[in-house]
XYZ file of C-alpha atoms in Angstrom:
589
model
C 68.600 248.708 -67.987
C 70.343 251.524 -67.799
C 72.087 253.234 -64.376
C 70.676 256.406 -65.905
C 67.336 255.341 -66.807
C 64.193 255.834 -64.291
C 63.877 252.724 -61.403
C 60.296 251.006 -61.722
C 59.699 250.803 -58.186
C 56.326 249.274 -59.156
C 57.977 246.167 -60.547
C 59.986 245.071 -57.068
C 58.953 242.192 -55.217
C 57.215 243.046 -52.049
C 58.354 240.049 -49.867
C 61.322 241.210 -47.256
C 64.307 243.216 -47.070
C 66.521 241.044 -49.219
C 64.828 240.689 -52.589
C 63.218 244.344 -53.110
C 66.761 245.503 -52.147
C 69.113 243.755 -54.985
C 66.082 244.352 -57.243
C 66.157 247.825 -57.295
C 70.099 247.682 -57.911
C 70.237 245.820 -60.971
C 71.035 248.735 -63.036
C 74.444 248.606 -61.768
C 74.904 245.431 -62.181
C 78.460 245.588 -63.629
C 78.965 247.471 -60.734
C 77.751 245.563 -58.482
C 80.093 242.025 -59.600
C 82.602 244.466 -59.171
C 81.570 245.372 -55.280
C 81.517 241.331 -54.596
C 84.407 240.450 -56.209
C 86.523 243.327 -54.343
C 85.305 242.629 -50.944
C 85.548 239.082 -51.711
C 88.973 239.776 -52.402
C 89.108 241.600 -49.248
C 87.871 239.335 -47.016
C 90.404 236.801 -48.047
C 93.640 239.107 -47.688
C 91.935 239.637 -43.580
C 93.027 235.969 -43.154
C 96.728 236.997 -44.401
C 97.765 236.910 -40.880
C 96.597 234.049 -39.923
C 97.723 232.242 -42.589
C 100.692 233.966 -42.220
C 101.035 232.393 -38.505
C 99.959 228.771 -40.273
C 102.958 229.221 -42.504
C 105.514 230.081 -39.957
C 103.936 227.428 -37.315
C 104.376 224.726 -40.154
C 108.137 225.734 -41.030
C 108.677 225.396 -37.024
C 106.764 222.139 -36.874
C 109.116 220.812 -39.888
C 112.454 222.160 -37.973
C 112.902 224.841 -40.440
C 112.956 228.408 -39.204
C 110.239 229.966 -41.304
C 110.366 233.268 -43.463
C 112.110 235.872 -42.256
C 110.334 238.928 -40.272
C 110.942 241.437 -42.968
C 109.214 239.386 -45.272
C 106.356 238.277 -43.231
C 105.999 242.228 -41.992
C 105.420 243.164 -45.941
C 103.896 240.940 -46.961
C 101.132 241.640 -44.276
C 101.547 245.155 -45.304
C 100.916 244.717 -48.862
C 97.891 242.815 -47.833
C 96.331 245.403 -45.449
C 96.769 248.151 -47.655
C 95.359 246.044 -50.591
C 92.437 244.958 -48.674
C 91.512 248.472 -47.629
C 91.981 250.051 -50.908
C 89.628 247.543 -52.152
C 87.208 247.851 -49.154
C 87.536 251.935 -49.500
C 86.662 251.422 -53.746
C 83.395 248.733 -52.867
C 82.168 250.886 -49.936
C 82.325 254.065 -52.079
C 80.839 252.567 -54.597
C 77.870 250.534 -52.866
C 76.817 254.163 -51.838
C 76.830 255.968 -54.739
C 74.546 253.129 -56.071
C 72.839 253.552 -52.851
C 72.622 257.522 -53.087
C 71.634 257.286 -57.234
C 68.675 254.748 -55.792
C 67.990 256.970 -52.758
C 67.522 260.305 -54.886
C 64.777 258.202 -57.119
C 62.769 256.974 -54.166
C 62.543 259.909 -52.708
C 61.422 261.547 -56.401
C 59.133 258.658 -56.750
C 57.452 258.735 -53.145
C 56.948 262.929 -53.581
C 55.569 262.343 -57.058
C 52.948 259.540 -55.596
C 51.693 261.858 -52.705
C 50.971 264.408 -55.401
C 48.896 261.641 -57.233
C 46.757 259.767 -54.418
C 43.224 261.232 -53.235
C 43.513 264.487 -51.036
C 41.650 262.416 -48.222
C 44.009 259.836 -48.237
C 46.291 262.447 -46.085
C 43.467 262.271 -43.444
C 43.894 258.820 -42.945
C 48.342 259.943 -42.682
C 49.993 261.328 -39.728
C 51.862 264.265 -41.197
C 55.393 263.589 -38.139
C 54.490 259.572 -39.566
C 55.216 260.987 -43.306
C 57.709 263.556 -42.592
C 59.547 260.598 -40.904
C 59.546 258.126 -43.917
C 60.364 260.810 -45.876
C 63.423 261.721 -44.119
C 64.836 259.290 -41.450
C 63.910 256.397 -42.770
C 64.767 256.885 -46.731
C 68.118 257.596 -45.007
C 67.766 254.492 -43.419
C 67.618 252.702 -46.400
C 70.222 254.127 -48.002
C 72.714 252.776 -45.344
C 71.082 249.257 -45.542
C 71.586 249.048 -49.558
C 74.899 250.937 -49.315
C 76.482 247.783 -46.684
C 73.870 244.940 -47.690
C 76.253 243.464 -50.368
C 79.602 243.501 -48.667
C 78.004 242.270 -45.339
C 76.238 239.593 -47.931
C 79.639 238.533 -49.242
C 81.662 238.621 -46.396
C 78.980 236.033 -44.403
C 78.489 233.845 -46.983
C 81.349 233.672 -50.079
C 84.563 234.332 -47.757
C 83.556 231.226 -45.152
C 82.638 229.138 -48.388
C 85.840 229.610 -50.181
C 87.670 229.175 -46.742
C 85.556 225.700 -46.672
C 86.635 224.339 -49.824
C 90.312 224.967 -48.757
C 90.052 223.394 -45.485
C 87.756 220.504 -46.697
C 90.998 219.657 -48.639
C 93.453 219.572 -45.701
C 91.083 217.117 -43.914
C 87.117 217.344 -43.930
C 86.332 216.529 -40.145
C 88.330 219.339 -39.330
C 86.447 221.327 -41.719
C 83.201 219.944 -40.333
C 84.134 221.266 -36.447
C 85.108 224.491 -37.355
C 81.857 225.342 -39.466
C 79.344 223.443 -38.243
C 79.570 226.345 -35.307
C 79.373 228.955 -37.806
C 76.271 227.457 -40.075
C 74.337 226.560 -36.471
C 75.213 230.231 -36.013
C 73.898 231.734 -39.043
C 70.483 229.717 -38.770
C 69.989 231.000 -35.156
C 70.603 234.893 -36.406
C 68.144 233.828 -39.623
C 65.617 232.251 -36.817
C 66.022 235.927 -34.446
C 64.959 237.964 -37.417
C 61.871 235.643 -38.361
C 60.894 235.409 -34.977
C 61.341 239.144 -33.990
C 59.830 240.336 -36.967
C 56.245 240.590 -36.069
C 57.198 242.279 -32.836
C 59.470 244.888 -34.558
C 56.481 245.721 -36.763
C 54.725 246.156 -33.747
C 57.413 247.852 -31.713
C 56.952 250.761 -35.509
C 54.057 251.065 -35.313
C 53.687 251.770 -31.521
C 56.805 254.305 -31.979
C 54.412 255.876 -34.713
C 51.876 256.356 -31.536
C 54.602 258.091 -29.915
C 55.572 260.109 -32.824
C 51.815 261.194 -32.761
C 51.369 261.977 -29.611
C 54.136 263.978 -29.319
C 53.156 265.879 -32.264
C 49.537 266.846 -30.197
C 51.452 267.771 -27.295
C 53.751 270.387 -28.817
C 50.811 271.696 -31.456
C 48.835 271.980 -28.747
C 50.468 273.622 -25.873
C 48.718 277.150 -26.153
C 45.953 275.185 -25.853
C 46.355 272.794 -23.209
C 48.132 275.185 -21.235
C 45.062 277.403 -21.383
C 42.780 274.836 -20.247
C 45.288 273.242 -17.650
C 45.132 269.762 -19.517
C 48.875 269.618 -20.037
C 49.453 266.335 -17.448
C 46.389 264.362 -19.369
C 48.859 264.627 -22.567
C 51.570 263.610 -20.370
C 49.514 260.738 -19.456
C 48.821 260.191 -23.085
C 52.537 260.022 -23.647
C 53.862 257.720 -20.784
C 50.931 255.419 -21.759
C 52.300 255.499 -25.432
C 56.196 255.095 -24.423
C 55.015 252.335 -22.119
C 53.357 250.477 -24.725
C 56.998 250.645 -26.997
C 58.737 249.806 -23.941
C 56.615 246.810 -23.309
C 56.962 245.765 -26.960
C 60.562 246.226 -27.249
C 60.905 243.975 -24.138
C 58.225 241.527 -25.883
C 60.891 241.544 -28.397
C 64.086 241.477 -26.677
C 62.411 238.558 -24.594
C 61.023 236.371 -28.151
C 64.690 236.580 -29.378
C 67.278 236.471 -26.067
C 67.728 233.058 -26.021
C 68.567 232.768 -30.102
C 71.100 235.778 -29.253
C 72.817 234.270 -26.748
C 72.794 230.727 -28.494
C 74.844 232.793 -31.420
C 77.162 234.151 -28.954
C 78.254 230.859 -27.421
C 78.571 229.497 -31.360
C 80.390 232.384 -32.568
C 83.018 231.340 -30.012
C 82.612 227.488 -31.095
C 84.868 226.973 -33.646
C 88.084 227.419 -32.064
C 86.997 224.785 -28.960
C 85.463 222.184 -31.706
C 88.738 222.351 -33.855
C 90.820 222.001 -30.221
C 88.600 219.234 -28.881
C 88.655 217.064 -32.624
C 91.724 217.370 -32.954
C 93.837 217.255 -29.825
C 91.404 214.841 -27.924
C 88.654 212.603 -29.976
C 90.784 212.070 -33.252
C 93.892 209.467 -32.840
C 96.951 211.416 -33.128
C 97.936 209.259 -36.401
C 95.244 210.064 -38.010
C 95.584 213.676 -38.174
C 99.165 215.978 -38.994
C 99.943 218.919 -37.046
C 100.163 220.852 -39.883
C 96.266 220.331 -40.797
C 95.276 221.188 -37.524
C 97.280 224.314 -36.903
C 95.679 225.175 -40.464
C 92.104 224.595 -38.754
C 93.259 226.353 -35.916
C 94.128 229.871 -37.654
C 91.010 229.503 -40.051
C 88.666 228.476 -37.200
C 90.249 232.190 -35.510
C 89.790 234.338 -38.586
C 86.426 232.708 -39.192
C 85.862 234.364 -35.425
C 85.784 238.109 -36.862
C 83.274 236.969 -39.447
C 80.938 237.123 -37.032
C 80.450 240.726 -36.900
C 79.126 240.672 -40.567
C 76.921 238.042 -40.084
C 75.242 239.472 -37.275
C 74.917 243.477 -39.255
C 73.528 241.137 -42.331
C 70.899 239.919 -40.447
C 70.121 243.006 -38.547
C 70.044 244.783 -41.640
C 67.690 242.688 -43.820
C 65.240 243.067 -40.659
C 65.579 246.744 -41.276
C 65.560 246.920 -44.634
C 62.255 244.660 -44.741
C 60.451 246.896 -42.344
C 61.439 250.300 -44.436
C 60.111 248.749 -47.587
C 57.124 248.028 -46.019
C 56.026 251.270 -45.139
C 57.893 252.407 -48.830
C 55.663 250.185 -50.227
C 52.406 251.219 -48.378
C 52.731 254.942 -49.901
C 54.153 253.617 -53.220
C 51.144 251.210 -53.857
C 48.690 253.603 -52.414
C 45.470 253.746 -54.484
C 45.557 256.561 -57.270
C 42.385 258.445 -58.598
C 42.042 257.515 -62.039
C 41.602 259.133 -64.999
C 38.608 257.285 -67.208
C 37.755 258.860 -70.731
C 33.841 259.414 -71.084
C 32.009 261.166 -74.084
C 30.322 264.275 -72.992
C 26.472 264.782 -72.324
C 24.989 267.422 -74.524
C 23.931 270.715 -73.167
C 24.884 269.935 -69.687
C 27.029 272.934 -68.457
C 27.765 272.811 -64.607
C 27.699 270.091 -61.558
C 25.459 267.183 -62.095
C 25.248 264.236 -58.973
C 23.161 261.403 -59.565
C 22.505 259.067 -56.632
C 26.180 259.603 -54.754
C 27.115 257.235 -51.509
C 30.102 258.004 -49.942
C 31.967 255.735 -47.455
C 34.786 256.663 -44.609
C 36.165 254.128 -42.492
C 33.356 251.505 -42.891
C 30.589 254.449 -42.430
C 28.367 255.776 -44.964
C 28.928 259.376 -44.988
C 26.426 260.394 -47.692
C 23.439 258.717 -48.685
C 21.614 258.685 -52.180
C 22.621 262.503 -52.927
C 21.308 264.159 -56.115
C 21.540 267.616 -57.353
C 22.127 270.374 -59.945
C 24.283 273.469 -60.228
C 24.152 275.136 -63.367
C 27.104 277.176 -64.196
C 27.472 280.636 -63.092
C 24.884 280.376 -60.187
C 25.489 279.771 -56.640
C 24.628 276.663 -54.130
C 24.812 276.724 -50.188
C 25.670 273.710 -48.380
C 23.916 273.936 -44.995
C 23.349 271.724 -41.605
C 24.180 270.719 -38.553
C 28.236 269.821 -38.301
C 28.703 266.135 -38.965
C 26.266 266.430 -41.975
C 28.370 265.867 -44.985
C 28.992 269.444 -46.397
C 32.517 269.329 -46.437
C 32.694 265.901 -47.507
C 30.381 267.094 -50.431
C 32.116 269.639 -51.030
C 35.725 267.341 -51.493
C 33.938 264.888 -53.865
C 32.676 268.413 -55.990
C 36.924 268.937 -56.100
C 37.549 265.275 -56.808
C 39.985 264.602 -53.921
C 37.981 261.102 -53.965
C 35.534 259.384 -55.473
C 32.273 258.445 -54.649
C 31.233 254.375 -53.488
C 28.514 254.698 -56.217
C 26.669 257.437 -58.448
C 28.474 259.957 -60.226
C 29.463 263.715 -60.229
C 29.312 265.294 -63.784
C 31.144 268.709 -64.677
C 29.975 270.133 -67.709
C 28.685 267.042 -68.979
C 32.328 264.812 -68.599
C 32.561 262.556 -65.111
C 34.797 264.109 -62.874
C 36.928 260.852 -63.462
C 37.228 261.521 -67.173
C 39.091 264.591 -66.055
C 42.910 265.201 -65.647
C 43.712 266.510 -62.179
C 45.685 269.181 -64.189
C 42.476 270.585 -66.035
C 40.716 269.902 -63.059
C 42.335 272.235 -60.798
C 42.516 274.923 -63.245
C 38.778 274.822 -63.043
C 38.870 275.271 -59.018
C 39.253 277.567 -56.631
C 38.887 276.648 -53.028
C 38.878 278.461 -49.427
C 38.739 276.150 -46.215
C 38.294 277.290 -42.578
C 41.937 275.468 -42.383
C 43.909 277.652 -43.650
C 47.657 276.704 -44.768
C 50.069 279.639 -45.591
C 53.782 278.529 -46.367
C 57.458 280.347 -45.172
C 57.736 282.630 -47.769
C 56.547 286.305 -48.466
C 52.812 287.479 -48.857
C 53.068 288.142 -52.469
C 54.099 284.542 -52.985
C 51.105 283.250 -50.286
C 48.887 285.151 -52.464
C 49.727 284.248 -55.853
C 50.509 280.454 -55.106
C 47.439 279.675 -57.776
C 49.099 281.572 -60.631
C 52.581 282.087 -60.149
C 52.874 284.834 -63.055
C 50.551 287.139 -61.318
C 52.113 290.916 -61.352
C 52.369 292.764 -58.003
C 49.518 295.039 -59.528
C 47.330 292.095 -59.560
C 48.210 290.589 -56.282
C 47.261 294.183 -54.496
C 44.066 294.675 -56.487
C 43.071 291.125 -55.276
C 44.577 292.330 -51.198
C 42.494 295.553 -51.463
C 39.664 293.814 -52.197
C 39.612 291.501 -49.386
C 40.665 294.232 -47.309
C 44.368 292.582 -46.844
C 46.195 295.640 -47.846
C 46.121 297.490 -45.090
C 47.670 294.968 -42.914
C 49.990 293.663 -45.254
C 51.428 297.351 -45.617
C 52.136 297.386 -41.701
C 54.225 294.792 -41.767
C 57.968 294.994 -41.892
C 58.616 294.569 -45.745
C 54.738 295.081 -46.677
C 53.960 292.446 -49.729
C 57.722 290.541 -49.819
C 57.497 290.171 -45.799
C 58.430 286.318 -44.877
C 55.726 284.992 -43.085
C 56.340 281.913 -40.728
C 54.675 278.458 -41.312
C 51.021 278.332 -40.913
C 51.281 282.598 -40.925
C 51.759 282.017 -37.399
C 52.656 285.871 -37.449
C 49.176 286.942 -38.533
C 45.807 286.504 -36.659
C 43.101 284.204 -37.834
C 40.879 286.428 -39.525
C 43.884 287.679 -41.109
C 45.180 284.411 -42.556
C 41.543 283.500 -43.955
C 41.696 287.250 -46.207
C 45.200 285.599 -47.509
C 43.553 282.327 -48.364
C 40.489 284.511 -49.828
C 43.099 286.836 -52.131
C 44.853 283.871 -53.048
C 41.484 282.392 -54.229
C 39.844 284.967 -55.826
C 43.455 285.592 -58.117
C 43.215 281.951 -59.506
C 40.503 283.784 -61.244
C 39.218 280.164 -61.320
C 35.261 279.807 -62.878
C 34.325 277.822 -60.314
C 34.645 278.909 -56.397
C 34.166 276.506 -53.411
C 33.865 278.367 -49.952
C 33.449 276.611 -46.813
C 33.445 278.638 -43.971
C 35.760 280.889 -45.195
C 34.594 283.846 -43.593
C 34.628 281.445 -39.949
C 37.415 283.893 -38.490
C 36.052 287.313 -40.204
C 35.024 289.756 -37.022
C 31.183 291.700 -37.802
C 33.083 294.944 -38.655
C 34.820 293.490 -41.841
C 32.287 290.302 -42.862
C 29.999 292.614 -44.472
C 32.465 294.623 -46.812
C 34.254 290.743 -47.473
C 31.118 289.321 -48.683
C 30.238 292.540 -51.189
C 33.650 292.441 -52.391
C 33.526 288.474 -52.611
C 29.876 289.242 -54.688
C 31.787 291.397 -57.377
C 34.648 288.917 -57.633
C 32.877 285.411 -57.648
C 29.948 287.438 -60.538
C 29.234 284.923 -63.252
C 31.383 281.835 -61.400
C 29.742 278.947 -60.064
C 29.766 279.420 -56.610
C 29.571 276.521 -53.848
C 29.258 278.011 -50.239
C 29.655 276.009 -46.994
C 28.295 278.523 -43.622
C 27.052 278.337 -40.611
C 26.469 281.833 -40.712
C 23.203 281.560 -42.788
C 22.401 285.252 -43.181
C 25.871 284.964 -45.539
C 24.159 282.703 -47.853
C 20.494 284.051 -48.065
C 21.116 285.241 -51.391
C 22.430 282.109 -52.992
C 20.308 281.075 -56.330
C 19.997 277.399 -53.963
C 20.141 275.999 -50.944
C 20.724 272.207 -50.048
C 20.093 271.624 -46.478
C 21.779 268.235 -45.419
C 21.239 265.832 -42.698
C 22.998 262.684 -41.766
C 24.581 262.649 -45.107
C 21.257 262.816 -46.761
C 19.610 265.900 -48.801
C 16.514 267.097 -46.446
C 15.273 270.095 -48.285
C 16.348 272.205 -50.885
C 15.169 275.684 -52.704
C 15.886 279.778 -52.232
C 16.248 281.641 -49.082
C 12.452 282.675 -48.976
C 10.632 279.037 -50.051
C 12.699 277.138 -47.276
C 11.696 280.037 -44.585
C 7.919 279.772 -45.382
C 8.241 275.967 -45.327
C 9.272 276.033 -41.678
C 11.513 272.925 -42.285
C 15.256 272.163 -41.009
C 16.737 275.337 -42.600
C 13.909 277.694 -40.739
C 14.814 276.065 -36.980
C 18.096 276.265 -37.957
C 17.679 279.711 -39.125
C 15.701 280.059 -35.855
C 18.242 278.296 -33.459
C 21.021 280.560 -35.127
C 19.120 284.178 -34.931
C 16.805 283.342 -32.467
C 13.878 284.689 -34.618
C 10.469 283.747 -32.728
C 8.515 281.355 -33.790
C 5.962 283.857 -35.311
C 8.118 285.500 -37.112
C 8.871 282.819 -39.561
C 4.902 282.542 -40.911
């Protein structure tokens, strides 16, 4: 494979940090021999002064008097300058492999959130995302960019180092590593063992994260109702469960930590004590054990790596866990079907819909031919919206189906699909850039003329015109800068220029005052003419004129018909009609 060709993140084994993590750098493969070899290299010029001490201590142990300082002094500094060029070339190069990966992931996690169902976001904590899209790519980009050198300096370095002293004499070789293998098994046990409560320690920091996020969303809010210390509460509870999971964790793993402290400062003692007190002097030359000696010391600042390896693959397993949990979310597919004659509009046949182990909507059937207009109505908690996202595809029913001019709605690509769409929620989003852009976020190549017929009409214009720069004014996230009613005449312009032939309201005149719902709705009437039209209120008297009206209950379809027929049937739509207007009783005969 090439380094320039696309990474199939798809393909990477999903077990740890380790595996996932050299998988998804085989492209470089050259590249990466290189990055061993070079920090293998460097790793052995680190024990040039020790071995530089061995060869002077042996000339003094023979009654010679050793190299002379000038030599020994360049030697050493030909060595450290050739082991940090080398270090500075496999370091640079480990992250630009890193980076190059990076860049992809990042691509590749952006491009699956624009693929899963919408109402897979409600299930998401936005800080959560923004998080693992950010901080913790980053994350991973440090843990590929050092995994390999850490992974070569803790494991090739000490083995070449034990073939050499295995040569001198092999029970010297066996005191000064057994130490260092006891050691690495104890750092492999920590991460196994902490593992779980790491996870745990995450996903309680995600709590935090969330919590958090509440508080500062919803100061004006809080403050307003004087709840500010019960979010405070909320917090300390949520930092005390991390802090009581980071101590579950510190606690699981002390002991292994401190058992690879006292090894990591073995070697030296075991080398001292075999050969200077249990072996008979005969049996073993100075020489061989001042060799031990200096190896048993330079194996000391091995350590380090060993220790960042370890802590790394933990890391690195947790980030490709939650990688993995976006990047193998489920994707709404796209299922050819052959069309059903003369069938122009929304069909549903027998739909269930299930959130969170509830059934949400229950055997719903109905027909909206295209060009005329259906009202969702009833009590909140009914199913309307939820309706109203399966009639947009941003999931798919449990069982039944939803036809659109006579195709499923899963035989339809979500490009085509959202061409046919245009939608207005009571949750309106508006993004940092000007109004004209807000407005013509559906259809980019609108003109200005457009974009101010469209304003006018939803009686925008005015206010749009009072602002600073009028139509190229930057408005803040959210619109934060405009009122409510104001934002939700945005979201209406922006709809009603999609010039989409089918229109899905709900309650998009919610933050409309009296004075201007009225001259809305008329204008709305001339815009949405000839579009199918789906309409979620509360307000009834704004749907009265709809061609239908499906009055739902508990996720089930309780009555349906015009304006008039469900008024002289005195059913759910008349009390509500009745609760909402307070029309007597009498009236309604």
């Amino acid at each position: 494979m090439s380094p320039n060709a696309p990474l199939d993140f798809a393909s990477l084994p999903r077990q740890g940090g380790l595996k996932p993590s050299l998988a998804v750098l085989q492209p470089w493969r050259r590249t990466l021999w290189g990055v061993c070899a070079a920090v293998a290299v460097a790793g052995m010029l680190s024990l040039t002064p020790y071995l530089a001490a061995w060869w002077q201590g042996q000339a003094l142990l023979a009654g010679g008097q050793g190299v002379s300082i000038t030599a020994v002094l360049s030697g050493l500094l030909v060595a450290w300058l050739g082991r940090h060029t080398l270090l500075y070339w496999a370091r640079a190069a480990s992250h630009r492999m890193a980076f190059a990966v990076i860049e992809q992931l990042r691509q590749a996690l952006l491009h699956k959130l624009q693929r899963v169902p919408l109402v897979w976001f409600d299930r998401q904590h936005p800080a959560e995302l923004t998080h693992l899209l950010g901080q913790q790519v980053d994350e991973l980009e440090d843990g590929l960019a050092h995994l390999l050198p850490d992974l070569v300096s803790a494991t090739l370095i000490p083995l070449l180092t034990l073939v050499v002293l295995v040569g001198v004499d092999w029970r010297l070789a066996l005191a000064c590593f057994l130490p260092y293998v006891l050691a690495v098994l104890a750092s492999a046990r920590s991460m196994v063992t902490g593992q779980a409560a790491m996870q745990a320690m995450m996903t309680a920091w995600g709590g935090v994260l969330q919590q958090l996020s509440v508080f500062v969303k919803g100061q004006p809010l809080l403050r307003a109702y004087g709840q500010g210390h019960h979010r405070h509460h909320a917090i300390a509870q949520a930092l005390q469960q991390h802090q009581s999971l980071a101590e579950a964790s510190v606690q699981r793993t002390l002991w292994l930590a401190v058992l690879f402290m006292i090894l990591g400062t073995s070697s030296l003692s075991a080398v001292l004590l075999l050969g200077m007190g249990v072996l008979p002097a005969h049996s073993i030359t100075p020489s061989a054990l001042l060799f031990a000696i200096v190896v048993s010391i330079g194996l000391g600042s091995l350590y380090g790596d060993v220790f960042s390896l370890f802590l790394r693959l933990g890391k690195l397993g947790g980030v490709w866990r939650r990688m993995f949990a976006v990047l193998d979310a489920p994707e709404l597919a796209v299922m050819p079907a052959q069309p059903v004659a003369a069938e122009r509009g929304y069909v549903l046949s027998a739909v269930n819909y299930v959130r969170s182990g509830r059934q949400v909507l229950h055997e719903v059937s109905l027909t909206l031919p295209e060009g005329r207009s259906l009202a969702l109505v009833g009590p909140s908690g009914a199913g309307k919206s939820t309706l109203a996202k399966l009639l947009m595809r941003q999931d798919d029913p449990a069982s039944g189906s939803i036809r659109l001019h006579g195709l499923p709605l899963t035989a339809w690509s979500e490009d085509l699909l959202r061409q046919q769409l245009a939608y207005v929620s009571q949750q309106v989003e508006l993004f940092a850039m000007s109004v004209a852009d807000n407005i013509r976020l559906g259809r980019p190549d609108a003109r200005d003329a457009e974009v101010e017929a469209v304003a006018q009409a939803m009686l925008c214009h005015d206010f749009i015109t009072a602002l600073p720069h009028g139509y190229q004014t930057r408005l803040e996230q959210g619109g934060r800068n405009l009122s409510g009613g104001q934002r939700q005449r945005l979201a209406l312009a922006r709809a009603m220029l999609c010039d989409a032939p089918i229109v899905i309201l709900d309650e998009a005149l919610a933050f409309s005052d009296i004075e201007n719902e009225a001259l809305i709705q008329q204008a709305m009437s001339t815009l949405v003419r000839g579009r199918t039209l789906v309409v979620i209120a509360h307000r009834l008297h704004t749907i009265q004129h709809c061609d239908q009206i499906v009055v739902l209950e508990a996720g089930r379809v309780v009555e349906t018909g015009r304006h008039a027929a469900l008024m002289a049937a005195q059913g759910r739509y008349a009390a509500l009609w009745q609760a909402l207007h307070d029309v007597p009783e009498e009236a309604l005969a």
